[in-house]
Amino acid sequence: MPAPSQSGLNIPETARDGAGIILEQLKSPTSDDIAAITTLWIATGLIPAIRDARQDIENCVNSAHGSLIIARHPQNHQIIATMMTGHDNFHGWIHYLAIAPDIQNSGLGRELVTLAEDILRAIGLSEIRVTIENATAGDFYAKLGYDLIDGAPTQPTPVCRQNTIMRKSLDQ
Ligand SMILES: CC(C)(COP(=O)(O)OP(=O)(O)OC[C@H]1O[C@@H](n2cnc3c(N)ncnc32)[C@H](O)[C@@H]1OP(=O)(O)O)[C@@H](O)C(=O)NCCC(=O)NCCS
């Protein structure tokens, strides 16, 4: 396997998907962006209401190996989804995948995960991992072909607990 690119992730700065949703790599989040992301992460249960997300966001955007990808509403440009993706030279990873509650189950989660897989495959990684941050997310990732890290099969449904790790091969 070739060594992953050291020059960060090759992601277009903005693009629109088939539904007109704006996908953007957020490199310089404004205070409004950080507030909107914090609200989204609280609303989706990723962080407790008392936590400030600023440090995690800044750590990601300042990392040479990580990117914060967001989706914005086609009309009002509000942040409706987030995903952090990157790598540690061995494995790709996804963190903070969050889809606004009113647009869940419309395919955006799958679209973002597929984007992360394509980005990480293109820089030479052969495996992507995700830490399951709540029990139901495991079923979502199992649908997308992820297995529990201990090799347990995904069928019929993995028994995922919080903080278990799932992975997927990026080899074709
Ligand atoms: C989990 C989450 C990211 C899924 O995103 P989404 O946009 O709602 O999911 P999609 O519409 O892309 O669904 C893709 C497939 O997964 C299925 N799916 C989605 N959420 C699911 C869940 N909780 N359990 C089981 N299957 C699920 C969908 O039915 C769909 O299957 P299909 O293709 O057979 O119809 C989203 O619900 C979310 O943000 N949840 C709260 C935060 C969270 O748990 N993040 C993950 C942290 S590890």
Short mmCIF file of N, CA and C and ligand atoms in Angstrom, two decimals:
data_model
loop_
_atom_site.label_atom_id
_atom_site.label_comp_id
_atom_site.label_asym_id
_atom_site.label_seq_id
_atom_site.Cartn_x
_atom_site.Cartn_y
_atom_site.Cartn_z
N MET A 1 0.84 -1.19 0.00
CA MET A 1 0.00 0.00 0.00
C MET A 1 0.88 1.25 0.00
N PRO A 2 0.65 2.19 -0.90
CA PRO A 2 1.45 3.40 -0.87
C PRO A 2 1.17 4.20 0.39
N ALA A 3 2.19 4.96 0.85
CA ALA A 3 1.97 5.80 2.02
C ALA A 3 0.92 6.85 1.69
N PRO A 4 0.05 7.14 2.66
CA PRO A 4 -0.95 8.16 2.37
C PRO A 4 -0.31 9.51 2.14
N SER A 5 -0.97 10.30 1.33
CA SER A 5 -0.48 11.65 1.05
C SER A 5 -0.30 12.42 2.34
N GLN A 6 0.80 13.14 2.45
CA GLN A 6 1.03 13.95 3.65
C GLN A 6 0.51 15.36 3.48
N SER A 7 0.00 15.66 2.31
CA SER A 7 -0.36 17.05 2.04
C SER A 7 -1.84 17.31 2.30
N GLY A 8 -2.41 16.61 3.26
CA GLY A 8 -3.80 16.85 3.58
C GLY A 8 -4.71 16.08 2.65
N LEU A 9 -5.98 16.39 2.71
CA LEU A 9 -6.96 15.65 1.95
C LEU A 9 -7.39 16.46 0.74
N ASN A 10 -7.56 15.76 -0.36
CA ASN A 10 -7.89 16.44 -1.61
C ASN A 10 -9.40 16.55 -1.74
N ILE A 11 -9.95 17.65 -1.25
CA ILE A 11 -11.40 17.82 -1.23
C ILE A 11 -11.73 19.13 -1.91
N PRO A 12 -12.69 19.12 -2.83
CA PRO A 12 -13.10 20.39 -3.41
C PRO A 12 -13.64 21.32 -2.32
N GLU A 13 -13.37 22.59 -2.41
CA GLU A 13 -13.80 23.48 -1.32
C GLU A 13 -15.31 23.58 -1.23
N THR A 14 -15.99 23.64 -2.37
CA THR A 14 -17.46 23.58 -2.33
C THR A 14 -17.96 22.82 -3.54
N ALA A 15 -19.09 22.17 -3.36
CA ALA A 15 -19.74 21.47 -4.46
C ALA A 15 -21.21 21.37 -4.11
N ARG A 16 -22.05 21.13 -5.10
CA ARG A 16 -23.47 20.90 -4.83
C ARG A 16 -23.80 19.46 -5.19
N ASP A 17 -24.58 18.82 -4.33
CA ASP A 17 -24.98 17.45 -4.66
C ASP A 17 -26.23 17.49 -5.54
N GLY A 18 -26.77 16.31 -5.85
CA GLY A 18 -27.91 16.21 -6.76
C GLY A 18 -29.14 16.94 -6.26
N ALA A 19 -29.24 17.14 -4.94
CA ALA A 19 -30.41 17.83 -4.37
C ALA A 19 -30.12 19.32 -4.17
N GLY A 20 -28.99 19.77 -4.65
CA GLY A 20 -28.65 21.19 -4.50
C GLY A 20 -28.01 21.53 -3.17
N ILE A 21 -27.84 20.54 -2.31
CA ILE A 21 -27.21 20.78 -1.01
C ILE A 21 -25.74 21.13 -1.23
N ILE A 22 -25.29 22.15 -0.53
CA ILE A 22 -23.91 22.62 -0.71
C ILE A 22 -22.99 21.82 0.22
N LEU A 23 -22.02 21.15 -0.36
CA LEU A 23 -21.00 20.43 0.42
C LEU A 23 -19.75 21.28 0.43
N GLU A 24 -19.19 21.49 1.59
CA GLU A 24 -18.10 22.46 1.72
C GLU A 24 -17.07 21.94 2.72
N GLN A 25 -15.81 22.12 2.39
CA GLN A 25 -14.76 21.87 3.39
C GLN A 25 -14.58 23.17 4.17
N LEU A 26 -14.89 23.11 5.45
CA LEU A 26 -14.86 24.31 6.28
C LEU A 26 -13.45 24.50 6.82
N LYS A 27 -12.74 25.48 6.27
CA LYS A 27 -11.34 25.68 6.67
C LYS A 27 -11.18 26.78 7.70
N SER A 28 -12.05 27.78 7.66
CA SER A 28 -11.97 28.90 8.60
C SER A 28 -13.34 29.18 9.18
N PRO A 29 -13.77 28.35 10.13
CA PRO A 29 -15.13 28.53 10.66
C PRO A 29 -15.30 29.87 11.37
N THR A 30 -16.42 30.51 11.10
CA THR A 30 -16.75 31.75 11.80
C THR A 30 -17.38 31.39 13.15
N SER A 31 -17.57 32.41 13.99
CA SER A 31 -18.26 32.18 15.26
C SER A 31 -19.67 31.65 15.02
N ASP A 32 -20.33 32.16 13.97
CA ASP A 32 -21.68 31.67 13.64
C ASP A 32 -21.63 30.20 13.23
N ASP A 33 -20.60 29.82 12.46
CA ASP A 33 -20.46 28.41 12.06
C ASP A 33 -20.29 27.54 13.30
N ILE A 34 -19.43 27.97 14.21
CA ILE A 34 -19.16 27.16 15.41
C ILE A 34 -20.42 27.04 16.26
N ALA A 35 -21.17 28.13 16.36
CA ALA A 35 -22.43 28.07 17.12
C ALA A 35 -23.42 27.13 16.46
N ALA A 36 -23.51 27.19 15.12
CA ALA A 36 -24.46 26.33 14.40
C ALA A 36 -24.06 24.86 14.53
N ILE A 37 -22.76 24.59 14.45
CA ILE A 37 -22.30 23.20 14.57
C ILE A 37 -22.53 22.69 15.99
N THR A 38 -22.25 23.52 16.97
CA THR A 38 -22.50 23.12 18.36
C THR A 38 -23.97 22.77 18.55
N THR A 39 -24.85 23.62 18.02
CA THR A 39 -26.30 23.37 18.13
C THR A 39 -26.67 22.04 17.46
N LEU A 40 -26.09 21.80 16.28
CA LEU A 40 -26.39 20.56 15.55
C LEU A 40 -25.90 19.34 16.33
N TRP A 41 -24.70 19.42 16.89
CA TRP A 41 -24.16 18.27 17.62
C TRP A 41 -24.95 18.01 18.90
N ILE A 42 -25.43 19.06 19.52
CA ILE A 42 -26.28 18.85 20.71
C ILE A 42 -27.62 18.23 20.28
N ALA A 43 -28.20 18.77 19.20
CA ALA A 43 -29.51 18.29 18.74
C ALA A 43 -29.46 16.83 18.31
N THR A 44 -28.30 16.39 17.81
CA THR A 44 -28.19 15.00 17.34
C THR A 44 -27.57 14.09 18.40
N GLY A 45 -27.35 14.63 19.60
CA GLY A 45 -26.89 13.79 20.71
C GLY A 45 -25.41 13.48 20.69
N LEU A 46 -24.63 14.18 19.85
CA LEU A 46 -23.20 13.86 19.78
C LEU A 46 -22.41 14.46 20.93
N ILE A 47 -22.90 15.58 21.46
CA ILE A 47 -22.23 16.19 22.62
C ILE A 47 -23.29 16.64 23.62
N PRO A 48 -22.92 16.70 24.89
CA PRO A 48 -23.88 17.19 25.87
C PRO A 48 -24.12 18.69 25.72
N ALA A 49 -25.27 19.12 26.19
CA ALA A 49 -25.67 20.52 26.01
C ALA A 49 -24.71 21.50 26.66
N ILE A 50 -23.94 21.02 27.61
CA ILE A 50 -23.03 21.93 28.32
C ILE A 50 -21.68 22.08 27.62
N ARG A 51 -21.46 21.32 26.55
CA ARG A 51 -20.11 21.31 25.99
C ARG A 51 -19.94 22.30 24.84
N ASP A 52 -18.78 22.93 24.80
CA ASP A 52 -18.43 23.83 23.71
C ASP A 52 -17.66 23.02 22.67
N ALA A 53 -18.12 23.07 21.42
CA ALA A 53 -17.48 22.26 20.38
C ALA A 53 -16.27 22.95 19.75
N ARG A 54 -16.02 24.20 20.16
CA ARG A 54 -14.99 25.00 19.49
C ARG A 54 -13.63 24.29 19.40
N GLN A 55 -13.19 23.68 20.52
CA GLN A 55 -11.85 23.09 20.52
C GLN A 55 -11.74 21.93 19.52
N ASP A 56 -12.76 21.06 19.50
CA ASP A 56 -12.71 19.94 18.55
C ASP A 56 -12.72 20.44 17.11
N ILE A 57 -13.51 21.47 16.84
CA ILE A 57 -13.58 22.02 15.48
C ILE A 57 -12.22 22.61 15.10
N GLU A 58 -11.63 23.38 15.99
CA GLU A 58 -10.35 24.01 15.67
C GLU A 58 -9.25 22.96 15.53
N ASN A 59 -9.26 21.94 16.37
CA ASN A 59 -8.26 20.87 16.23
C ASN A 59 -8.35 20.23 14.85
N CYS A 60 -9.58 20.02 14.38
CA CYS A 60 -9.76 19.36 13.08
C CYS A 60 -9.31 20.26 11.94
N VAL A 61 -9.77 21.50 11.91
CA VAL A 61 -9.43 22.35 10.76
C VAL A 61 -7.94 22.71 10.74
N ASN A 62 -7.28 22.63 11.90
CA ASN A 62 -5.84 22.93 11.94
C ASN A 62 -4.97 21.70 11.72
N SER A 63 -5.59 20.54 11.59
CA SER A 63 -4.82 19.31 11.40
C SER A 63 -4.44 19.14 9.93
N ALA A 64 -3.21 18.69 9.70
CA ALA A 64 -2.78 18.44 8.32
C ALA A 64 -3.47 17.21 7.74
N HIS A 65 -4.00 16.35 8.61
CA HIS A 65 -4.55 15.07 8.14
C HIS A 65 -6.06 14.96 8.34
N GLY A 66 -6.69 16.08 8.64
CA GLY A 66 -8.13 16.00 8.90
C GLY A 66 -8.87 17.13 8.22
N SER A 67 -10.14 16.91 7.96
CA SER A 67 -10.98 17.94 7.34
C SER A 67 -12.36 17.92 7.97
N LEU A 68 -12.93 19.09 8.06
CA LEU A 68 -14.31 19.22 8.51
C LEU A 68 -15.15 19.54 7.28
N ILE A 69 -16.03 18.60 6.95
CA ILE A 69 -16.91 18.79 5.80
C ILE A 69 -18.31 19.09 6.34
N ILE A 70 -18.92 20.10 5.76
CA ILE A 70 -20.28 20.45 6.19
C ILE A 70 -21.20 20.46 4.98
N ALA A 71 -22.49 20.33 5.26
CA ALA A 71 -23.50 20.51 4.22
C ALA A 71 -24.34 21.71 4.62
N ARG A 72 -24.64 22.54 3.64
CA ARG A 72 -25.48 23.71 3.88
C ARG A 72 -26.79 23.58 3.11
N HIS A 73 -27.83 24.12 3.70
CA HIS A 73 -29.14 24.15 3.05
C HIS A 73 -29.03 24.90 1.73
N PRO A 74 -29.68 24.39 0.66
CA PRO A 74 -29.52 25.02 -0.65
C PRO A 74 -29.97 26.48 -0.69
N GLN A 75 -30.99 26.82 0.10
CA GLN A 75 -31.50 28.21 0.03
C GLN A 75 -30.93 29.11 1.13
N ASN A 76 -31.10 28.71 2.39
CA ASN A 76 -30.72 29.63 3.46
C ASN A 76 -29.27 29.44 3.95
N HIS A 77 -28.60 28.44 3.39
CA HIS A 77 -27.18 28.20 3.66
C HIS A 77 -26.88 27.83 5.12
N GLN A 78 -27.90 27.49 5.89
CA GLN A 78 -27.66 27.01 7.25
C GLN A 78 -26.95 25.66 7.22
N ILE A 79 -26.12 25.42 8.24
CA ILE A 79 -25.40 24.14 8.33
C ILE A 79 -26.39 23.05 8.73
N ILE A 80 -26.52 22.04 7.87
CA ILE A 80 -27.50 20.98 8.12
C ILE A 80 -26.83 19.62 8.37
N ALA A 81 -25.52 19.55 8.17
CA ALA A 81 -24.83 18.27 8.41
C ALA A 81 -23.34 18.54 8.57
N THR A 82 -22.68 17.67 9.32
CA THR A 82 -21.21 17.76 9.48
C THR A 82 -20.61 16.36 9.39
N MET A 83 -19.34 16.35 9.04
CA MET A 83 -18.55 15.11 9.13
C MET A 83 -17.08 15.52 9.19
N MET A 84 -16.37 14.96 10.15
CA MET A 84 -14.91 15.09 10.14
C MET A 84 -14.34 13.81 9.53
N THR A 85 -13.38 13.99 8.64
CA THR A 85 -12.70 12.81 8.11
C THR A 85 -11.20 13.09 8.02
N GLY A 86 -10.43 12.05 8.13
CA GLY A 86 -8.98 12.21 8.08
C GLY A 86 -8.30 10.87 8.23
N HIS A 87 -7.03 10.90 8.59
CA HIS A 87 -6.31 9.63 8.76
C HIS A 87 -5.16 9.81 9.73
N ASP A 88 -4.67 8.67 10.23
CA ASP A 88 -3.53 8.68 11.17
C ASP A 88 -2.32 7.98 10.54
N ASN A 89 -2.28 7.98 9.23
CA ASN A 89 -1.26 7.30 8.41
C ASN A 89 -1.51 5.81 8.27
N PHE A 90 -2.34 5.23 9.11
CA PHE A 90 -2.65 3.79 9.00
C PHE A 90 -4.09 3.58 8.54
N HIS A 91 -5.00 4.27 9.21
CA HIS A 91 -6.42 4.11 8.91
C HIS A 91 -7.06 5.46 8.66
N GLY A 92 -8.06 5.44 7.79
CA GLY A 92 -8.92 6.61 7.67
C GLY A 92 -9.91 6.59 8.81
N TRP A 93 -10.53 7.71 9.06
CA TRP A 93 -11.54 7.75 10.12
C TRP A 93 -12.63 8.76 9.79
N ILE A 94 -13.74 8.56 10.48
CA ILE A 94 -14.86 9.51 10.43
C ILE A 94 -15.22 9.83 11.87
N HIS A 95 -15.45 11.10 12.14
CA HIS A 95 -15.99 11.53 13.43
C HIS A 95 -17.10 12.55 13.18
N TYR A 96 -17.89 12.74 14.18
CA TYR A 96 -18.89 13.82 14.18
C TYR A 96 -19.75 13.83 12.91
N LEU A 97 -20.18 12.66 12.47
CA LEU A 97 -21.18 12.62 11.41
C LEU A 97 -22.52 12.96 12.04
N ALA A 98 -23.10 14.05 11.60
CA ALA A 98 -24.38 14.51 12.17
C ALA A 98 -25.25 15.08 11.07
N ILE A 99 -26.44 14.59 10.98
CA ILE A 99 -27.42 15.08 10.01
C ILE A 99 -28.55 15.73 10.80
N ALA A 100 -28.95 16.93 10.42
CA ALA A 100 -30.02 17.63 11.15
C ALA A 100 -31.25 16.73 11.25
N PRO A 101 -31.88 16.69 12.43
CA PRO A 101 -32.98 15.75 12.63
C PRO A 101 -34.07 15.82 11.56
N ASP A 102 -34.39 17.01 11.06
CA ASP A 102 -35.50 17.10 10.11
C ASP A 102 -35.15 16.61 8.71
N ILE A 103 -33.88 16.32 8.45
CA ILE A 103 -33.55 15.77 7.12
C ILE A 103 -32.87 14.40 7.21
N GLN A 104 -32.94 13.79 8.40
CA GLN A 104 -32.40 12.42 8.50
C GLN A 104 -33.23 11.48 7.63
N ASN A 105 -32.60 10.38 7.24
CA ASN A 105 -33.24 9.37 6.39
C ASN A 105 -33.56 9.87 4.99
N SER A 106 -32.81 10.87 4.53
CA SER A 106 -33.00 11.30 3.13
C SER A 106 -31.76 11.02 2.29
N GLY A 107 -30.82 10.26 2.85
CA GLY A 107 -29.66 9.83 2.07
C GLY A 107 -28.40 10.66 2.26
N LEU A 108 -28.48 11.75 3.04
CA LEU A 108 -27.30 12.62 3.18
C LEU A 108 -26.19 11.94 3.99
N GLY A 109 -26.57 11.17 5.01
CA GLY A 109 -25.56 10.46 5.79
C GLY A 109 -24.76 9.51 4.91
N ARG A 110 -25.45 8.74 4.10
CA ARG A 110 -24.76 7.81 3.19
C ARG A 110 -23.86 8.60 2.22
N GLU A 111 -24.37 9.72 1.72
CA GLU A 111 -23.61 10.52 0.76
C GLU A 111 -22.30 11.02 1.39
N LEU A 112 -22.37 11.49 2.62
CA LEU A 112 -21.16 11.99 3.27
C LEU A 112 -20.17 10.87 3.56
N VAL A 113 -20.67 9.73 4.02
CA VAL A 113 -19.77 8.60 4.30
C VAL A 113 -19.09 8.14 3.00
N THR A 114 -19.86 8.08 1.92
CA THR A 114 -19.28 7.69 0.63
C THR A 114 -18.22 8.69 0.20
N LEU A 115 -18.48 9.97 0.45
CA LEU A 115 -17.48 11.00 0.12
C LEU A 115 -16.19 10.76 0.91
N ALA A 116 -16.31 10.49 2.21
CA ALA A 116 -15.12 10.22 3.03
C ALA A 116 -14.37 9.00 2.49
N GLU A 117 -15.10 7.96 2.15
CA GLU A 117 -14.46 6.74 1.63
C GLU A 117 -13.70 7.05 0.34
N ASP A 118 -14.32 7.83 -0.55
CA ASP A 118 -13.67 8.16 -1.83
C ASP A 118 -12.40 8.98 -1.60
N ILE A 119 -12.48 9.95 -0.69
CA ILE A 119 -11.33 10.81 -0.39
C ILE A 119 -10.18 9.97 0.17
N LEU A 120 -10.49 9.10 1.11
CA LEU A 120 -9.45 8.33 1.80
C LEU A 120 -8.86 7.26 0.88
N ARG A 121 -9.71 6.67 0.04
CA ARG A 121 -9.20 5.69 -0.94
C ARG A 121 -8.25 6.38 -1.92
N ALA A 122 -8.61 7.59 -2.32
CA ALA A 122 -7.80 8.31 -3.32
C ALA A 122 -6.42 8.66 -2.79
N ILE A 123 -6.26 8.76 -1.47
CA ILE A 123 -4.91 9.07 -0.95
C ILE A 123 -4.17 7.80 -0.53
N GLY A 124 -4.73 6.64 -0.82
CA GLY A 124 -3.98 5.40 -0.67
C GLY A 124 -4.28 4.59 0.58
N LEU A 125 -5.33 4.94 1.30
CA LEU A 125 -5.66 4.17 2.51
C LEU A 125 -6.54 2.98 2.14
N SER A 126 -6.38 1.89 2.89
CA SER A 126 -7.15 0.69 2.54
C SER A 126 -8.23 0.36 3.57
N GLU A 127 -8.31 1.15 4.64
CA GLU A 127 -9.35 0.86 5.65
C GLU A 127 -9.83 2.16 6.28
N ILE A 128 -11.11 2.22 6.53
CA ILE A 128 -11.71 3.36 7.22
C ILE A 128 -12.38 2.86 8.50
N ARG A 129 -12.28 3.66 9.55
CA ARG A 129 -12.82 3.27 10.85
C ARG A 129 -13.71 4.37 11.41
N VAL A 130 -14.62 3.97 12.25
CA VAL A 130 -15.48 4.93 12.92
C VAL A 130 -15.77 4.44 14.33
N THR A 131 -15.72 5.36 15.28
CA THR A 131 -16.13 5.03 16.64
C THR A 131 -17.62 5.29 16.75
N ILE A 132 -18.35 4.28 17.18
CA ILE A 132 -19.80 4.40 17.28
C ILE A 132 -20.14 5.19 18.53
N GLU A 133 -20.80 6.32 18.29
CA GLU A 133 -21.05 7.23 19.41
C GLU A 133 -22.43 7.08 20.01
N ASN A 134 -23.27 6.28 19.40
CA ASN A 134 -24.53 5.89 20.05
C ASN A 134 -24.99 4.59 19.43
N ALA A 135 -25.88 3.91 20.12
CA ALA A 135 -26.22 2.54 19.73
C ALA A 135 -26.83 2.45 18.34
N THR A 136 -27.70 3.39 17.95
CA THR A 136 -28.39 3.24 16.67
C THR A 136 -27.46 3.50 15.49
N ALA A 137 -26.40 4.28 15.69
CA ALA A 137 -25.49 4.57 14.58
C ALA A 137 -24.85 3.29 14.05
N GLY A 138 -24.69 2.28 14.89
CA GLY A 138 -24.10 1.02 14.44
C GLY A 138 -24.92 0.38 13.34
N ASP A 139 -26.23 0.46 13.44
CA ASP A 139 -27.08 -0.14 12.41
C ASP A 139 -26.92 0.61 11.08
N PHE A 140 -26.80 1.93 11.17
CA PHE A 140 -26.58 2.74 9.96
C PHE A 140 -25.28 2.32 9.28
N TYR A 141 -24.19 2.24 10.05
CA TYR A 141 -22.91 1.89 9.44
C TYR A 141 -22.91 0.44 8.94
N ALA A 142 -23.61 -0.44 9.63
CA ALA A 142 -23.69 -1.83 9.15
C ALA A 142 -24.35 -1.86 7.77
N LYS A 143 -25.37 -1.02 7.59
CA LYS A 143 -26.04 -0.95 6.27
C LYS A 143 -25.08 -0.50 5.19
N LEU A 144 -24.09 0.29 5.58
CA LEU A 144 -23.12 0.81 4.61
C LEU A 144 -21.90 -0.11 4.48
N GLY A 145 -21.98 -1.31 5.06
CA GLY A 145 -20.93 -2.31 4.87
C GLY A 145 -19.84 -2.33 5.91
N TYR A 146 -20.07 -1.67 7.03
CA TYR A 146 -19.07 -1.64 8.11
C TYR A 146 -19.27 -2.83 9.04
N ASP A 147 -18.13 -3.40 9.51
CA ASP A 147 -18.14 -4.51 10.46
C ASP A 147 -17.58 -4.05 11.80
N LEU A 148 -18.00 -4.73 12.84
CA LEU A 148 -17.37 -4.47 14.14
C LEU A 148 -15.89 -4.84 14.07
N ILE A 149 -15.06 -4.11 14.77
CA ILE A 149 -13.61 -4.28 14.66
C ILE A 149 -13.16 -5.66 15.13
N ASP A 150 -13.95 -6.30 15.98
CA ASP A 150 -13.53 -7.62 16.45
C ASP A 150 -13.88 -8.72 15.45
N GLY A 151 -14.37 -8.31 14.28
CA GLY A 151 -14.64 -9.29 13.24
C GLY A 151 -16.03 -9.88 13.30
N ALA A 152 -16.85 -9.41 14.22
CA ALA A 152 -18.21 -9.93 14.28
C ALA A 152 -18.95 -9.62 12.99
N PRO A 153 -19.74 -10.53 12.47
CA PRO A 153 -20.43 -10.28 11.21
C PRO A 153 -21.48 -9.19 11.36
N THR A 154 -21.79 -8.54 10.26
CA THR A 154 -22.80 -7.47 10.31
C THR A 154 -24.21 -8.04 10.25
N GLN A 155 -24.34 -9.31 9.91
CA GLN A 155 -25.69 -9.88 9.75
C GLN A 155 -26.10 -10.66 10.98
N PRO A 156 -27.35 -10.60 11.40
CA PRO A 156 -28.38 -9.76 10.83
C PRO A 156 -28.24 -8.30 11.25
N THR A 157 -27.88 -8.04 12.50
CA THR A 157 -27.64 -6.67 12.95
C THR A 157 -26.60 -6.73 14.05
N PRO A 158 -25.54 -5.97 13.94
CA PRO A 158 -24.54 -6.03 15.00
C PRO A 158 -25.07 -5.43 16.29
N VAL A 159 -24.62 -5.99 17.38
CA VAL A 159 -24.99 -5.42 18.67
C VAL A 159 -23.95 -4.37 18.99
N CYS A 160 -24.23 -3.14 18.65
CA CYS A 160 -23.24 -2.08 18.80
C CYS A 160 -23.48 -1.33 20.08
N ARG A 161 -22.42 -1.18 20.82
CA ARG A 161 -22.50 -0.36 22.02
C ARG A 161 -21.76 0.94 21.74
N GLN A 162 -22.05 1.91 22.59
CA GLN A 162 -21.33 3.17 22.49
C GLN A 162 -19.83 2.89 22.60
N ASN A 163 -19.06 3.60 21.78
CA ASN A 163 -17.60 3.51 21.79
C ASN A 163 -17.04 2.22 21.21
N THR A 164 -17.84 1.40 20.57
CA THR A 164 -17.26 0.31 19.79
C THR A 164 -16.77 0.90 18.46
N ILE A 165 -15.84 0.18 17.84
CA ILE A 165 -15.26 0.68 16.58
C ILE A 165 -15.71 -0.23 15.45
N MET A 166 -16.10 0.40 14.34
CA MET A 166 -16.46 -0.36 13.15
C MET A 166 -15.50 0.04 12.03
N ARG A 167 -15.34 -0.86 11.07
CA ARG A 167 -14.40 -0.60 9.99
C ARG A 167 -14.94 -1.13 8.67
N LYS A 168 -14.33 -0.62 7.60
CA LYS A 168 -14.68 -1.10 6.26
C LYS A 168 -13.43 -1.06 5.40
N SER A 169 -13.24 -2.09 4.60
CA SER A 169 -12.12 -2.09 3.66
C SER A 169 -12.40 -1.10 2.54
N LEU A 170 -11.37 -0.37 2.14
CA LEU A 170 -11.51 0.57 1.02
C LEU A 170 -10.95 -0.03 -0.26
N ASP A 171 -10.49 -1.28 -0.19
CA ASP A 171 -10.00 -1.93 -1.41
C ASP A 171 -11.18 -2.21 -2.32
N GLN A 172 -10.96 -2.07 -3.59
CA GLN A 172 -12.06 -2.28 -4.55
C GLN A 172 -12.49 -3.73 -4.57
C1 LIG B 1 -26.97 8.09 11.82
C2 LIG B 1 -27.11 9.22 10.78
C3 LIG B 1 -25.75 9.82 10.50
C4 LIG B 1 -27.67 8.60 9.51
O1 LIG B 1 -27.75 9.60 8.48
P1 LIG B 1 -29.05 9.70 7.55
O2 LIG B 1 -28.82 10.76 6.55
O3 LIG B 1 -30.24 9.83 8.42
O4 LIG B 1 -29.05 8.26 6.88
P2 LIG B 1 -29.34 7.89 5.33
O5 LIG B 1 -30.63 8.52 4.95
O6 LIG B 1 -28.16 8.22 4.51
O7 LIG B 1 -29.55 6.33 5.46
C5 LIG B 1 -28.76 5.38 4.74
C6 LIG B 1 -29.32 4.02 5.08
O8 LIG B 1 -29.15 3.76 6.49
C7 LIG B 1 -30.42 3.52 7.10
N1 LIG B 1 -30.41 4.14 8.41
C8 LIG B 1 -30.28 5.45 8.71
N2 LIG B 1 -30.27 5.63 10.04
C9 LIG B 1 -30.41 4.40 10.58
C10 LIG B 1 -30.48 3.91 11.91
N3 LIG B 1 -30.40 4.73 12.98
N4 LIG B 1 -30.63 2.59 12.10
C11 LIG B 1 -30.71 1.74 11.06
N5 LIG B 1 -30.63 2.14 9.76
C12 LIG B 1 -30.49 3.45 9.54
C13 LIG B 1 -31.44 4.15 6.17
O9 LIG B 1 -32.70 3.57 6.29
C14 LIG B 1 -30.80 3.91 4.82
O10 LIG B 1 -31.05 2.57 4.42
P3 LIG B 1 -31.59 2.23 2.94
O11 LIG B 1 -30.55 2.70 2.00
O12 LIG B 1 -31.76 0.76 2.97
O13 LIG B 1 -32.86 2.99 2.80
C15 LIG B 1 -28.10 10.32 11.25
O14 LIG B 1 -29.32 9.73 11.58
C16 LIG B 1 -27.61 11.13 12.43
O15 LIG B 1 -27.03 12.18 12.28
N6 LIG B 1 -27.88 10.61 13.68
C17 LIG B 1 -27.52 11.33 14.91
C18 LIG B 1 -26.02 11.47 15.10
C19 LIG B 1 -25.30 10.14 15.03
O16 LIG B 1 -25.70 9.16 15.62
N7 LIG B 1 -24.17 10.14 14.27
C20 LIG B 1 -23.34 8.99 14.12
C21 LIG B 1 -22.24 9.03 15.16
S1 LIG B 1 -21.25 7.56 15.12
#
